[in-house]
Every structure is written in structure tokens, then in C-alpha cells.
PDB file of C-alpha atoms in Angstrom:
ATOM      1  CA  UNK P 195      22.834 -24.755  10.969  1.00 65.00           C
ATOM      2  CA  UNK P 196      19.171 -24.123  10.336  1.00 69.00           C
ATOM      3  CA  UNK P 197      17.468 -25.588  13.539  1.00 86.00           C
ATOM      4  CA  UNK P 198      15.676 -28.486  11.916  1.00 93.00           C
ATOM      5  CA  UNK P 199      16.659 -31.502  12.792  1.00 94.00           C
ATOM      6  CA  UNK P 200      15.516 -34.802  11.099  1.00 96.00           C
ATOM      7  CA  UNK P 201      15.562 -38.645  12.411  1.00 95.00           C
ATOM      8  CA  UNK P 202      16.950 -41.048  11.416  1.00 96.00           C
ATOM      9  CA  UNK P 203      19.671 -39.901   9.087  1.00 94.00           C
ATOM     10  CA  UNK P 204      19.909 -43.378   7.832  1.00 95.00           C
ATOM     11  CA  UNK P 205      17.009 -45.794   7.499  1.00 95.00           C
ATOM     12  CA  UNK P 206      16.936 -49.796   5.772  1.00 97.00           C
ATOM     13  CA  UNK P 207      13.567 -51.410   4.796  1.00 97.00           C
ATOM     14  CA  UNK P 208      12.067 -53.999   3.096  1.00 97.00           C
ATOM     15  CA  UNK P 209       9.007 -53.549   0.443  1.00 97.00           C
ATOM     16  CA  UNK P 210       5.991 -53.842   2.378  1.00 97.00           C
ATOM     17  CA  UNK P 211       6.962 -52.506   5.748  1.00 98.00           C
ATOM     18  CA  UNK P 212       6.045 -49.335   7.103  1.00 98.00           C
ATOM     19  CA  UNK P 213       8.366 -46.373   8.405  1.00 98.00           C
ATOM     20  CA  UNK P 214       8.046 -43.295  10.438  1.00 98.00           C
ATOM     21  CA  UNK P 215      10.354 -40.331   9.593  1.00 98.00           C
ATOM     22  CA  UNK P 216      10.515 -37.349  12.014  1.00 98.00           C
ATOM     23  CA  UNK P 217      11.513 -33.435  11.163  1.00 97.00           C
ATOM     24  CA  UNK P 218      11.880 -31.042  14.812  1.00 95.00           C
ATOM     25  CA  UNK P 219      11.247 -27.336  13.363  1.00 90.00           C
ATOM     26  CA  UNK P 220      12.868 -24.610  13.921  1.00 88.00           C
ATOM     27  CA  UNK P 221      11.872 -22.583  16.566  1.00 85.00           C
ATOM     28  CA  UNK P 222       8.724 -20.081  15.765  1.00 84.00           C
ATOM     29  CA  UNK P 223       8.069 -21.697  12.273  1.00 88.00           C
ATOM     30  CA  UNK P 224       4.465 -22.935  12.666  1.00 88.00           C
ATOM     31  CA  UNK P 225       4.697 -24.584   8.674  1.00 90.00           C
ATOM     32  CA  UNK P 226       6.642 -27.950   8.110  1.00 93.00           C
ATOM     33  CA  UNK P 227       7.044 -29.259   4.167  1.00 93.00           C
ATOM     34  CA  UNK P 228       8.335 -32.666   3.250  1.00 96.00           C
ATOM     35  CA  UNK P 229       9.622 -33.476  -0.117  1.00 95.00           C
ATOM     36  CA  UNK P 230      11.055 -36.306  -1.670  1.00 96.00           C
ATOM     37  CA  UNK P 231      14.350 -36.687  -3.342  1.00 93.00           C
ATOM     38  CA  UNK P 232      14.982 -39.562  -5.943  1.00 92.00           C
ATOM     39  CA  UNK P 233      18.971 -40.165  -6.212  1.00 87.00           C
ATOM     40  CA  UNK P 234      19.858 -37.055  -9.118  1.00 83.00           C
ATOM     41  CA  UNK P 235      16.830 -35.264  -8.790  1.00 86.00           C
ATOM     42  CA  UNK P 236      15.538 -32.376  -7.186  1.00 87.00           C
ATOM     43  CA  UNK P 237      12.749 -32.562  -4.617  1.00 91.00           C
ATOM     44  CA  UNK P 238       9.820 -33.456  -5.403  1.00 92.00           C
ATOM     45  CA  UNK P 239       7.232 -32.007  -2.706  1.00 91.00           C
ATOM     46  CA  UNK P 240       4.887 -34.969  -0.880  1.00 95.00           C
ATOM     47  CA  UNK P 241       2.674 -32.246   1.285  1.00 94.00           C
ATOM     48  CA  UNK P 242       2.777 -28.946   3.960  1.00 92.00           C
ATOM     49  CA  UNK P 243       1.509 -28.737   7.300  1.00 92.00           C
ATOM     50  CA  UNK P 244       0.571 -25.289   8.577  1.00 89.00           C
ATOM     51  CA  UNK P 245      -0.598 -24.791  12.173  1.00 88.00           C
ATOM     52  CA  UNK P 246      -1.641 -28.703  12.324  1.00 90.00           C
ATOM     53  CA  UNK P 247      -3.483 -29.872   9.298  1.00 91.00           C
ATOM     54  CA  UNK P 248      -2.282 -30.481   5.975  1.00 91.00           C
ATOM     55  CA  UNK P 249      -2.501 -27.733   3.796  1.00 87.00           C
ATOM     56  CA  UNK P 250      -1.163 -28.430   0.332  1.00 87.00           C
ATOM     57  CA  UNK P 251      -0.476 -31.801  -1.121  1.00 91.00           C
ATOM     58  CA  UNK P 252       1.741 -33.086  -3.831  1.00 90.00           C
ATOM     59  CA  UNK P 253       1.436 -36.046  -6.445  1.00 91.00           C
ATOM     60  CA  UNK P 254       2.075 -38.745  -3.898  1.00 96.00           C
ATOM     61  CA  UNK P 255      -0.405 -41.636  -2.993  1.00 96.00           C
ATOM     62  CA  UNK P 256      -2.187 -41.892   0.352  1.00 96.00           C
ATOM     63  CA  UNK P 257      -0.091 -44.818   1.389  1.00 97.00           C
ATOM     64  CA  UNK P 258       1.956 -40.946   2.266  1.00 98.00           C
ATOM     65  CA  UNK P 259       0.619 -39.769   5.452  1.00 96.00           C
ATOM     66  CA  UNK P 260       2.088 -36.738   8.070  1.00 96.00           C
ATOM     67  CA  UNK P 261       0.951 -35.374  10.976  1.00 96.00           C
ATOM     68  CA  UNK P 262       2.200 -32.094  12.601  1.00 95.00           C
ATOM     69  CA  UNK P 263       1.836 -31.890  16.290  1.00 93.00           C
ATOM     70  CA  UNK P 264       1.096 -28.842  18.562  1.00 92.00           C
ATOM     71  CA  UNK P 265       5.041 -28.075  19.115  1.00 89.00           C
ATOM     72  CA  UNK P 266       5.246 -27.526  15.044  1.00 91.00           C
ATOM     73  CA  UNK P 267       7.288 -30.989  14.948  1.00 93.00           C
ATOM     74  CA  UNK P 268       5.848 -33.159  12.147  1.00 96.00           C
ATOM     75  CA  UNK P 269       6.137 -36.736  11.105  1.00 97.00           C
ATOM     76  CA  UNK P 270       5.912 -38.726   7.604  1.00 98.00           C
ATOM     77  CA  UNK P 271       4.764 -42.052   7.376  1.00 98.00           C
ATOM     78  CA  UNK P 272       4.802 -44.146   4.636  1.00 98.00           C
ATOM     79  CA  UNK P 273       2.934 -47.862   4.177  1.00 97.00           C
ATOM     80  CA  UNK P 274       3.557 -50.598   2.207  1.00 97.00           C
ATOM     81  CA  UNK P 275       6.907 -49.535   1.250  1.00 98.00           C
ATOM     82  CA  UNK P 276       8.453 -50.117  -2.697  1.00 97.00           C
ATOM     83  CA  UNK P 277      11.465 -50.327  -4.160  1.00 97.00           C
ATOM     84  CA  UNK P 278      10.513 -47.117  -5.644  1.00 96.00           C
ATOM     85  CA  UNK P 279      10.605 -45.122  -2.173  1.00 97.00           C
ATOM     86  CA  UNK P 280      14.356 -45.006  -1.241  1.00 97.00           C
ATOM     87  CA  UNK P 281      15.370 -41.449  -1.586  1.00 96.00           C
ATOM     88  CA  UNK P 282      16.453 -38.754   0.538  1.00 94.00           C
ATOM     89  CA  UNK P 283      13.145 -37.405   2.555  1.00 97.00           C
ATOM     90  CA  UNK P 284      13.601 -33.597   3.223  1.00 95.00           C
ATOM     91  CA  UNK P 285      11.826 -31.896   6.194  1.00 95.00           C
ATOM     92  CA  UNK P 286      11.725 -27.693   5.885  1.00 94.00           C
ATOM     93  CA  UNK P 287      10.449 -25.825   8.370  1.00 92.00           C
ATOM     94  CA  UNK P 288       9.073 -22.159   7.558  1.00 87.00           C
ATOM     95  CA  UNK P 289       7.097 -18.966   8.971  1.00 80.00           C
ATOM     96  CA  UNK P 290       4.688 -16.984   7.193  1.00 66.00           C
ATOM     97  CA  UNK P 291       7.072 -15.749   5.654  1.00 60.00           C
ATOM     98  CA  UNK P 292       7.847 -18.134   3.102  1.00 70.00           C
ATOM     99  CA  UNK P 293      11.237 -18.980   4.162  1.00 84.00           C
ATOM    100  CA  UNK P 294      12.199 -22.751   4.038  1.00 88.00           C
ATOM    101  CA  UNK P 295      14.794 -24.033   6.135  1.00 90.00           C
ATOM    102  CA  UNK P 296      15.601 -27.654   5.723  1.00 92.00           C
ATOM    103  CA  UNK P 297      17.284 -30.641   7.577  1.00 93.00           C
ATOM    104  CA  UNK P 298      20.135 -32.768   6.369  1.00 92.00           C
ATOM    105  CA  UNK P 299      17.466 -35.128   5.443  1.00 94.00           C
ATOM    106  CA  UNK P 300      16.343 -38.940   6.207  1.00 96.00           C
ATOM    107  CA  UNK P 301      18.398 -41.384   3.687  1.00 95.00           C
ATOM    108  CA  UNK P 302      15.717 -44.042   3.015  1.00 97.00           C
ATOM    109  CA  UNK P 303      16.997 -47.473   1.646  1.00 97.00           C
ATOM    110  CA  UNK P 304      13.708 -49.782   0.635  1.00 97.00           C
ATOM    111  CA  UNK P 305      15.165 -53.623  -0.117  1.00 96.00           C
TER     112      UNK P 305
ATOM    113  CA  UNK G  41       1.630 -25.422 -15.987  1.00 79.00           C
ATOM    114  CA  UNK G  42       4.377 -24.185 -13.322  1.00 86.00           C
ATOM    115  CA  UNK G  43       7.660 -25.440 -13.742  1.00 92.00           C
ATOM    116  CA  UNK G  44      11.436 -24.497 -13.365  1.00 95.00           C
ATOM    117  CA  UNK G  45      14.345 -25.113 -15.906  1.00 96.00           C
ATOM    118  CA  UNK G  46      17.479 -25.448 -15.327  1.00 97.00           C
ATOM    119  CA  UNK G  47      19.320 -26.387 -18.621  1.00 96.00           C
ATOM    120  CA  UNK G  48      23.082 -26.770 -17.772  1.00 95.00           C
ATOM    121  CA  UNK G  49      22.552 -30.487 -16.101  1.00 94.00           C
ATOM    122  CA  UNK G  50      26.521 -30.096 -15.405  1.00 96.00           C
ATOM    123  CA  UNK G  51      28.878 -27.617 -15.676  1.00 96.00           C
ATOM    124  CA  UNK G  52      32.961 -27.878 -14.695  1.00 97.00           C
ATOM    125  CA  UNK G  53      34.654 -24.795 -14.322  1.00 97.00           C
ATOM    126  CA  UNK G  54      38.561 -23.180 -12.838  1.00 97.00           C
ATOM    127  CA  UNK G  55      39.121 -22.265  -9.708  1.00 96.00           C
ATOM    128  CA  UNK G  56      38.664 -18.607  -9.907  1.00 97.00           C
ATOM    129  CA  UNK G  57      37.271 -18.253 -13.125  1.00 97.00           C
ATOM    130  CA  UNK G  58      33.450 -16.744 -12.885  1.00 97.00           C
ATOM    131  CA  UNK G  59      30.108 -18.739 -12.998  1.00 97.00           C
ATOM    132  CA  UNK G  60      26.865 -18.053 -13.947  1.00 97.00           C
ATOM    133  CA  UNK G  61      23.901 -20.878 -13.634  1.00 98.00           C
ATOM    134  CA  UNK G  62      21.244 -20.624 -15.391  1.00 98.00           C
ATOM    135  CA  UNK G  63      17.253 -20.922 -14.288  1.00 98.00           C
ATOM    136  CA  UNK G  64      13.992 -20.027 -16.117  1.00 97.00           C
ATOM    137  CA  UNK G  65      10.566 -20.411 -14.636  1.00 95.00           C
ATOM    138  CA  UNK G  66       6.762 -20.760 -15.921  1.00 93.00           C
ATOM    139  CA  UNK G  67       4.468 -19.148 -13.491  1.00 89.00           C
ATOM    140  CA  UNK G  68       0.892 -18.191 -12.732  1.00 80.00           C
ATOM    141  CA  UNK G  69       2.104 -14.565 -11.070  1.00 80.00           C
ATOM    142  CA  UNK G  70       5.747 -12.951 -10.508  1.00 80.00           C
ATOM    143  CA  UNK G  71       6.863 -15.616  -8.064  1.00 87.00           C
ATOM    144  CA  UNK G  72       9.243 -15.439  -4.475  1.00 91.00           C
ATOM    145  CA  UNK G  73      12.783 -17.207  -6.178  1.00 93.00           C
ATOM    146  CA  UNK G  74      15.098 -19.253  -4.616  1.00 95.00           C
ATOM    147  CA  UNK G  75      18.468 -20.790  -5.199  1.00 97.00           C
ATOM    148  CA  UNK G  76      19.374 -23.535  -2.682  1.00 96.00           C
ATOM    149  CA  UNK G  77      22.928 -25.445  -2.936  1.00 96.00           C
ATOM    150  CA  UNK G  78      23.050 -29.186  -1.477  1.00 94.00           C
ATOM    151  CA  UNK G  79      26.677 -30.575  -0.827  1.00 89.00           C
ATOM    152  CA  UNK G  80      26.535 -34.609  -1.341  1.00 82.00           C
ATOM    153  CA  UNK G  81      23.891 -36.230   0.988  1.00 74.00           C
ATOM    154  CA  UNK G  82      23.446 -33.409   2.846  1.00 79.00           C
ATOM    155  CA  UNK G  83      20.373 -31.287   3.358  1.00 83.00           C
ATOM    156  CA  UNK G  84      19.586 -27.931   1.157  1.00 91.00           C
ATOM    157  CA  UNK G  85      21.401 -24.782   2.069  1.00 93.00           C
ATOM    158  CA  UNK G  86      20.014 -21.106   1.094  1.00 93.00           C
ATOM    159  CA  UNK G  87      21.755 -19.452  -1.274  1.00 96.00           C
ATOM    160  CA  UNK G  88      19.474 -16.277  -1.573  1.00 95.00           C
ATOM    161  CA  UNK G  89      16.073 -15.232  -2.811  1.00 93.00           C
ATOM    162  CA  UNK G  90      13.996 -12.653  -4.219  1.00 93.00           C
ATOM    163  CA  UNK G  91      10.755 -11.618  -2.738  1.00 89.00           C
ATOM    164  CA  UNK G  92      10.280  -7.740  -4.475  1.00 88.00           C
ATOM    165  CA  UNK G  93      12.478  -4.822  -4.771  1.00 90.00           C
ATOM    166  CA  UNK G  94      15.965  -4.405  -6.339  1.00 92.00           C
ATOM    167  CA  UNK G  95      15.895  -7.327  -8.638  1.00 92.00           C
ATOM    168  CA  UNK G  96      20.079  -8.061  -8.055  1.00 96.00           C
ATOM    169  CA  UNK G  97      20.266  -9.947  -4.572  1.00 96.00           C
ATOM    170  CA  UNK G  98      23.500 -10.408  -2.662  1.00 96.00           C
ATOM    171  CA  UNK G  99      23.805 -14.050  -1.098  1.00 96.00           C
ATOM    172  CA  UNK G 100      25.823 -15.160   1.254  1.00 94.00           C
ATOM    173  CA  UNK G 101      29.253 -17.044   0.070  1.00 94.00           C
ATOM    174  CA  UNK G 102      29.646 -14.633  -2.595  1.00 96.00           C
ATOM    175  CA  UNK G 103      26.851 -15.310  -4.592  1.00 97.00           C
ATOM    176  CA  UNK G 104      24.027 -13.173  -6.659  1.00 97.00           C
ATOM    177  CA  UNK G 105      21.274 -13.478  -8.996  1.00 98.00           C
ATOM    178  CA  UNK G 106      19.354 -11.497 -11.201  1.00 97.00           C
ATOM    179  CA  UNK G 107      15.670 -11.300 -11.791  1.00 95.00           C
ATOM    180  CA  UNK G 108      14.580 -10.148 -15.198  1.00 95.00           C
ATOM    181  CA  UNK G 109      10.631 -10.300 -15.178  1.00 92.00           C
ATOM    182  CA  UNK G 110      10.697 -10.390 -19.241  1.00 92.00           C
ATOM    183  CA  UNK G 111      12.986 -13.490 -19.239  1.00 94.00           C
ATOM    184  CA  UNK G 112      11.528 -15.393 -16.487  1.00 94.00           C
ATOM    185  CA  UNK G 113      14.728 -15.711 -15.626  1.00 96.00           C
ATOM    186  CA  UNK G 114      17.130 -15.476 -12.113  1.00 97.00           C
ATOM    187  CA  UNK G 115      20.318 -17.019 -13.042  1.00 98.00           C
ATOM    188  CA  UNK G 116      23.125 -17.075 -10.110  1.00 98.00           C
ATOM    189  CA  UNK G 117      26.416 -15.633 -10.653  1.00 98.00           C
ATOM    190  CA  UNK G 118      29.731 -15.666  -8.464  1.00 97.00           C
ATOM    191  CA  UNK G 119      32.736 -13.712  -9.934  1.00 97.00           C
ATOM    192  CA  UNK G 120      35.625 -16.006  -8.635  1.00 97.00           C
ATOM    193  CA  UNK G 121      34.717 -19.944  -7.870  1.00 97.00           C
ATOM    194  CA  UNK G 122      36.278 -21.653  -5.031  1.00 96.00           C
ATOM    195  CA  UNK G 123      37.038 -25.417  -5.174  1.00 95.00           C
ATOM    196  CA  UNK G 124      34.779 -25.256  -1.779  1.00 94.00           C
ATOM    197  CA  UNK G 125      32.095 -24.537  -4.009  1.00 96.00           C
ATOM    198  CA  UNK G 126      31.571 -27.859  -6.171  1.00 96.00           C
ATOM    199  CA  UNK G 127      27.964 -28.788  -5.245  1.00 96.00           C
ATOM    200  CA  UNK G 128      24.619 -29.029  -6.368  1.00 96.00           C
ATOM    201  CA  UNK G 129      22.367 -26.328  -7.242  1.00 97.00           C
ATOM    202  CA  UNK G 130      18.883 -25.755  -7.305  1.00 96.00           C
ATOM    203  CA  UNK G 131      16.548 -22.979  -8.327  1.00 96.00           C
ATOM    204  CA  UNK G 132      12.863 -22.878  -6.549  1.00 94.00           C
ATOM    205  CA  UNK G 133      10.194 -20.869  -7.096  1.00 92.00           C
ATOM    206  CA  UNK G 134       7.036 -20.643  -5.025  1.00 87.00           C
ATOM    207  CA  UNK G 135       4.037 -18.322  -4.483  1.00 81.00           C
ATOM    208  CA  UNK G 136       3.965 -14.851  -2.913  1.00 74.00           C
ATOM    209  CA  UNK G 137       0.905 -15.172  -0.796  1.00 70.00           C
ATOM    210  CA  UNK G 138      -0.701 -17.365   0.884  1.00 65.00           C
ATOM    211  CA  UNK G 139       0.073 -19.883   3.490  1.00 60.00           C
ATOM    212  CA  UNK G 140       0.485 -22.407   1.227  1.00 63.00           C
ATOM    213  CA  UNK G 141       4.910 -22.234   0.522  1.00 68.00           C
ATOM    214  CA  UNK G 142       4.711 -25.460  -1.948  1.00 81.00           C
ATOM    215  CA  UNK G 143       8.129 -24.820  -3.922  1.00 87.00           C
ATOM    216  CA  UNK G 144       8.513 -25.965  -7.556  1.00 89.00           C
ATOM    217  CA  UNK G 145      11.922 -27.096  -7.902  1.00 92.00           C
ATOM    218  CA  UNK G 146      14.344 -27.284 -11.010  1.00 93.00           C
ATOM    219  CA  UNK G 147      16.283 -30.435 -11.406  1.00 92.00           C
ATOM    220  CA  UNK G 148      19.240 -29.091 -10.278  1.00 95.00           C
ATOM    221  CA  UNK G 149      22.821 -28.234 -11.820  1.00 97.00           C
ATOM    222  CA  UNK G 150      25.810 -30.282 -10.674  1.00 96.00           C
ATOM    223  CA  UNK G 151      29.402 -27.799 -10.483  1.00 97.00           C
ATOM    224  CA  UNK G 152      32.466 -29.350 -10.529  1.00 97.00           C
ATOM    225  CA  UNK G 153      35.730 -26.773  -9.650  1.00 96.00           C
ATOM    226  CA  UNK G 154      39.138 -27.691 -11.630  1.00 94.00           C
ATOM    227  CA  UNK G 155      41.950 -26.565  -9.278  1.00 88.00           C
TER     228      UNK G 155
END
């Protein structure tokens, strides 16, 4: 159990529509990372958020948005939604450290 | 470029027999290393890492990995396999300063335990 908690665990969508994943962090990690994982793959990472602002961003498109809010908790939001998109969407919380911790994940299906 | 290789996409072994897993890794600098392991549609669990020092590092569930600087290499090892181990596993690598923790991730090495 690592603390980070991610909603939904399951999520259906149709191309074009928009969706709002949420990652809780664990508590005292001030650094949240979302990746995305493509059935077979490993994670790919989609950007970081470190004390509130983005601070490192993958090879994703803009239609890829996050915010972190002042509790560390963080949300991903993706537009215009493909076929493409349906993955597993992994939140990891970390300190300075460097330690990630990550939730079970958000199972994205995109019809 | 930084990357992370994994070359045994699948490997099937006996209960109890021994395991080693393979990972290489192109980096700017001597890098922090990770192994996670991710049990089907389930989030990633750490295995162990390597941040400086002795370069064998215990894990927890039995596991440890090796650095070797000239190889690029930390490949995980676990003397005796349990059937509870059959997952996914994936090497990371990420940098050793800054706030920035992006992790480069291999694609991952499926293990299958015979009984």
C-alpha cells in the first residue's frame, strides 16, 4: 500500500469527449508524475508536477493537461479523446528524494 | 539518447529454480536505478533501487540487483522463484539531481513460474 490513490479505476469514453483523471499523493510528497501505459508496454511519462507547476514534460500533445493543487493532489485531463488513448494512466507521487510511489492506476477505455 | 533495454521480452522459469532479468541503460551521468514489478492491471510495485554506495542492493521479496558502472547494467536476481512471483517487470532509470524525477522506463519483461 503506497498511499496514492487514483480515481476512477475504470473509465469508458467515446473519441471526442473529454475526461478528468485524479491521483491523491501520498502524504509529504510535494511531486506528482503521470505516465501512460499502452496495453504491453511500459510507461510512457506524459509530465511532473513539483510544488504546483509543471516541471518536466513528456512527448504528449497539449490536448494533455494536469494541474496539481496546494494539497499535492493532481489531476490529468485529456480533450478530444482517440482511439489511441485507452491505456492504463499511472499517478506516482514522490519527495525530493526521487522515490516514486504509484497508484493502481486509471483503466481508460476510449470507444 | 537515454534509453533502457530490457532484452528477455518473456522468460518462463521452475518454481524454485533461480532468475536473473536482465536491464542495460544509455545515460547522460551514472543514473538512480529502479526495478518496479506490476501484477496484471495493477499499479507498479518497488522492487529496489540504487542511488550510490554498495552497488548489490537487497529488495524486498527476496530480490537483488547488481550495478556494474562498465556494463551499464543492473540486472535483478532472486535465488529461488515462487509461483507468487509471475509478473511483470520493469527496470527505470532516472536522474540523480534535480527536482525533475522523469523516469525512463524499459519495456518490461513478462515471468511466467512452472509449478
Amino acid at each position: 500500500e503506497t498511499g496514492v490513490t487514483q480515481s476512477p479505476t475504470h473509465l469508458i469514453k467515446t473519441r471526442g469527449q473529454q475526461v478528468t483523471l485524479r491521483c491523491s499523493s501520498q502524504s509529504g510528497h510535494n511531486t506528482v508524475s503521470w505516465y501512460q501505459q499502452a496495453l504491453g508496454q511500459g510507461p510512457q511519462f506524459i509530465f511532473q508536477y513539483y510544488r504546483e507547476e509543471e516541471n518536466g514534460r513528456g512527448n504528449f500533445p497539449p490536448r494533455f493537461s494536469g494541474l496539481q493543487f496546494p494539497n499535492y493532489s493532481s489531476e490529468l485531463n485529456v480533450n478530444a479523446l482517440e482511439l489511441d488513448d485507452s491505456a492504463l494512466y499511472l499517478c506516482a507521487s514522490s519527495s525530493e528524494v526521487g522515490i516514486q510511489y504509484f497508484g493502481a492506476g486509471t483503466r481508460l477505455s476510449v470507444l | 539518447a537515454q534509453s533502457v533495454t530490457q532484452p528477455d521480452i518473456h522468460i518462463t522459469v521452475s518454481e524454485g529454480a533461480s532468475l536473473e532479468l536482465r536491464c542495460n541503460y544509455s545515460y547522460g551521468a551514472t543514473p538512480y536505478l529502479f526495478w518496479y514489478v506490476q501484477s496484471p492491471g495493477q499499479g507498479l510495485q518497488l522492487l529496489l533501487k540504487y542511488f550510490s554506495g554498495d552497488t548489490l542492493v537487497q529488495g524486498i521479496k527476496g530480490f537483488e540487483a547488481e550495478f556494474k558502472r562498465s556494463q551499464s547494467s543492473f540486472n535483478l536476481r532472486k535465488p529461488s522463484v515462487h509461483w507468487s512471483d509471475a509478473a511483470e517487470y520493469f527496470c527505470a532509470v532516472g536522474p540523480n539531481a534535480g527536482n525533475n524525477r522523469k523516469l525512463i522506463w524499459g519495456l518490461g519483461t513478462s515471468l511466467a513460474v512452472n509449478p
